[in-house]
Amino acid sequence: MKNQSKQIFREHGGQLRMSEAIKNGISRYMLYKLRDKGVIEQISRGVYRLKELPPINNPDLVTVSLRFPKSVICLISALAFHDITTQIPHSVSIAVYRSSRLPSLDYPPIQSHRFSNDAFNAGIENHRIDEVPVRIYNIEKTLADCFKFRNKVGMDVVLEALKLYKTRRNFNLNKLIKYAKICRVKNVMLPYLETII
């Protein structure tokens, strides 16, 4: 059963939530036995991965995406992923639907933000980090979100990200304005975009 359980983990990228493991025929007892024997490790409450796998590149984003697969990485966490900030995120920022219950997690710490349906669904990119699907807002959507949440993020962080976006990436004014309209911050963003162009 041990080899069969390892194979099930491998077929799912080496990582499973407990509920997924149970659906695939691995009992709780077997999970705990595999953990105690050092075959798998618990990376968060209810999330396990094969110990033989190489270290996780971004364990916080992977853990949050495994625990809350419908959420989207946003704000400073997305800025850091896209490498347009000098800030080091102290928690993982995630977006959820306005009507959703705010998720909570002991580790890594998370900051949940409710988005309206249009703002939530716009600009989602699907990435794979260590074979785990991770949903992250694209750069332009992230910048619009940061303008919207400028009182929480800090205007200095937003302006730094905008400048780094202009110097490090292909500056796309049309996409920025498109997402600014969706996030209802076009009038706020335009003066800053005019000075940076």
Short mmCIF file of C-alpha atoms in Angstrom, two decimals, residues 18-177:
data_model
loop_
_atom_site.label_atom_id
_atom_site.label_comp_id
_atom_site.label_asym_id
_atom_site.label_seq_id
_atom_site.Cartn_x
_atom_site.Cartn_y
_atom_site.Cartn_z
CA MET A 18 -5.98 15.36 2.92
CA SER A 19 -9.41 15.46 1.25
CA GLU A 20 -7.81 14.73 -2.15
CA ALA A 21 -5.77 11.86 -0.69
CA ILE A 22 -8.91 10.31 0.81
CA LYS A 23 -10.79 10.66 -2.51
CA ASN A 24 -7.92 8.82 -4.20
CA GLY A 25 -8.01 5.91 -1.75
CA ILE A 26 -5.41 6.88 0.84
CA SER A 27 -6.92 6.62 4.32
CA ARG A 28 -6.14 9.04 7.16
CA TYR A 29 -4.40 6.17 8.92
CA MET A 30 -2.16 5.56 5.88
CA LEU A 31 -1.39 9.31 5.57
CA TYR A 32 -0.28 9.48 9.19
CA LYS A 33 1.72 6.26 8.78
CA LEU A 34 3.48 7.65 5.68
CA ARG A 35 4.21 10.87 7.56
CA ASP A 36 5.56 9.04 10.60
CA LYS A 37 7.83 6.88 8.39
CA GLY A 38 9.22 9.99 6.68
CA VAL A 39 7.78 9.21 3.23
CA ILE A 40 5.66 12.38 3.18
CA GLU A 41 5.82 15.63 5.12
CA GLN A 42 3.08 17.91 6.31
CA ILE A 43 3.66 21.39 4.87
CA SER A 44 0.51 22.92 6.36
CA ARG A 45 -2.59 21.75 8.16
CA GLY A 46 -4.15 19.17 5.85
CA VAL A 47 -1.50 19.51 3.09
CA TYR A 48 1.11 16.80 2.47
CA ARG A 49 3.94 16.28 -0.04
CA LEU A 50 6.47 13.59 -0.85
CA LYS A 51 9.66 14.14 1.12
CA GLU A 52 11.79 13.00 -1.83
CA LEU A 53 10.80 16.06 -3.86
CA PRO A 54 13.25 18.96 -4.17
CA PRO A 55 12.62 21.90 -1.82
CA ILE A 56 9.67 24.12 -2.72
CA ASN A 57 10.67 27.34 -4.53
CA ASN A 58 7.88 29.43 -3.04
CA PRO A 59 6.35 27.45 -0.17
CA ASP A 60 3.94 30.18 0.94
CA LEU A 61 2.26 30.60 -2.47
CA VAL A 62 2.18 26.82 -2.96
CA THR A 63 0.63 26.17 0.45
CA VAL A 64 -2.01 28.89 0.09
CA SER A 65 -2.91 27.73 -3.43
CA LEU A 66 -3.27 24.14 -2.27
CA ARG A 67 -5.46 25.14 0.67
CA PHE A 68 -7.56 27.74 -1.19
CA PRO A 69 -7.50 26.82 -4.90
CA LYS A 70 -10.30 29.27 -5.83
CA SER A 71 -8.47 32.29 -4.40
CA VAL A 72 -6.11 34.50 -6.44
CA ILE A 73 -2.73 35.86 -5.30
CA CYS A 74 -2.93 39.67 -5.31
CA LEU A 75 -1.44 42.99 -4.16
CA ILE A 76 2.08 42.87 -2.65
CA SER A 77 2.34 39.08 -3.05
CA ALA A 78 1.60 39.46 -6.78
CA LEU A 79 3.99 42.43 -7.08
CA ALA A 80 6.74 40.27 -5.53
CA PHE A 81 5.94 37.35 -7.85
CA HIS A 82 6.17 39.66 -10.89
CA ASP A 83 9.37 41.23 -9.49
CA ILE A 84 8.14 44.83 -9.52
CA THR A 85 8.63 45.67 -5.84
CA THR A 86 11.42 45.81 -3.31
CA GLN A 87 8.92 44.88 -0.56
CA ILE A 88 9.16 41.46 1.07
CA PRO A 89 5.63 40.22 1.77
CA HIS A 90 5.07 39.34 5.43
CA SER A 91 1.88 37.51 4.53
CA VAL A 92 0.26 36.12 1.39
CA SER A 93 -2.39 38.46 -0.03
CA ILE A 94 -5.28 36.67 -1.65
CA ALA A 95 -8.47 37.80 -3.34
CA VAL A 96 -11.81 36.06 -2.87
CA TYR A 97 -15.31 36.75 -4.16
CA ARG A 98 -17.16 39.44 -2.21
CA SER A 99 -19.75 36.88 -1.04
CA SER A 100 -17.12 34.31 0.06
CA ARG A 101 -16.20 33.50 3.62
CA LEU A 102 -12.75 34.92 4.38
CA PRO A 103 -10.28 32.04 4.62
CA SER A 104 -7.91 31.77 7.57
CA LEU A 105 -4.67 29.89 7.96
CA ASP A 106 -2.17 29.64 10.81
CA TYR A 107 0.86 29.39 8.56
CA PRO A 108 1.72 31.06 6.31
CA PRO A 109 -0.16 34.16 7.47
CA ILE A 110 -2.65 35.40 4.88
CA GLN A 111 -4.47 38.64 4.20
CA SER A 112 -7.79 38.11 2.47
CA HIS A 113 -9.47 40.78 0.38
CA ARG A 114 -13.00 40.67 -1.01
CA PHE A 115 -13.37 41.65 -4.66
CA SER A 116 -16.55 42.26 -6.69
CA ASN A 117 -17.22 39.64 -9.37
CA ASP A 118 -15.86 41.73 -12.27
CA ALA A 119 -12.74 42.76 -10.36
CA PHE A 120 -12.19 39.22 -9.06
CA ASN A 121 -12.44 37.52 -12.47
CA ALA A 122 -10.35 40.00 -14.48
CA GLY A 123 -6.66 39.45 -15.21
CA ILE A 124 -6.14 36.00 -13.67
CA GLU A 125 -3.06 34.14 -14.90
CA ASN A 126 -2.51 30.45 -14.19
CA HIS A 127 1.05 29.58 -13.20
CA ARG A 128 2.64 26.35 -12.01
CA ILE A 129 4.99 26.56 -9.05
CA ASP A 130 6.51 23.21 -8.08
CA GLU A 131 3.81 21.47 -10.15
CA VAL A 132 1.05 23.20 -8.16
CA PRO A 133 -1.43 25.40 -10.05
CA VAL A 134 -1.26 28.94 -8.66
CA ARG A 135 -3.66 31.69 -9.73
CA ILE A 136 -2.08 35.16 -9.77
CA TYR A 137 -3.29 38.45 -11.19
CA ASN A 138 -1.30 39.77 -14.15
CA ILE A 139 0.93 42.80 -13.67
CA GLU A 140 -1.48 45.44 -14.97
CA LYS A 141 -4.40 44.11 -12.91
CA THR A 142 -2.15 43.96 -9.85
CA LEU A 143 -1.17 47.61 -10.30
CA ALA A 144 -4.83 48.63 -10.61
CA ASP A 145 -5.64 46.62 -7.46
CA CYS A 146 -2.77 48.33 -5.61
CA PHE A 147 -4.19 51.74 -6.54
CA LYS A 148 -7.58 50.58 -5.29
CA PHE A 149 -6.09 49.38 -1.99
CA ARG A 150 -3.51 52.20 -1.80
CA ASN A 151 -4.46 53.02 1.79
CA LYS A 152 -3.61 49.46 2.86
CA VAL A 153 -0.62 48.89 0.55
CA GLY A 154 0.91 52.37 0.82
CA MET A 155 1.15 54.89 -1.99
CA ASP A 156 4.96 54.74 -1.94
CA VAL A 157 4.80 50.99 -2.68
CA VAL A 158 2.31 51.56 -5.52
CA LEU A 159 4.42 54.29 -7.16
CA GLU A 160 7.60 52.23 -6.83
CA ALA A 161 5.85 49.27 -8.49
CA LEU A 162 4.61 51.50 -11.33
CA LYS A 163 8.16 52.80 -11.96
CA LEU A 164 9.65 49.29 -11.84
CA TYR A 165 6.94 48.09 -14.23
CA LYS A 166 7.93 50.83 -16.70
CA THR A 167 11.65 50.00 -16.52
CA ARG A 168 11.52 46.17 -16.25
CA ARG A 169 8.50 45.17 -18.35
CA ASN A 170 6.75 46.04 -21.60
CA PHE A 171 4.73 49.06 -20.51
CA ASN A 172 1.16 48.65 -21.77
CA LEU A 173 -0.92 51.76 -21.15
CA ASN A 174 -4.06 50.27 -22.74
CA LYS A 175 -4.03 47.26 -20.42
CA LEU A 176 -3.42 49.48 -17.38
CA ILE A 177 -6.40 51.67 -18.28
#
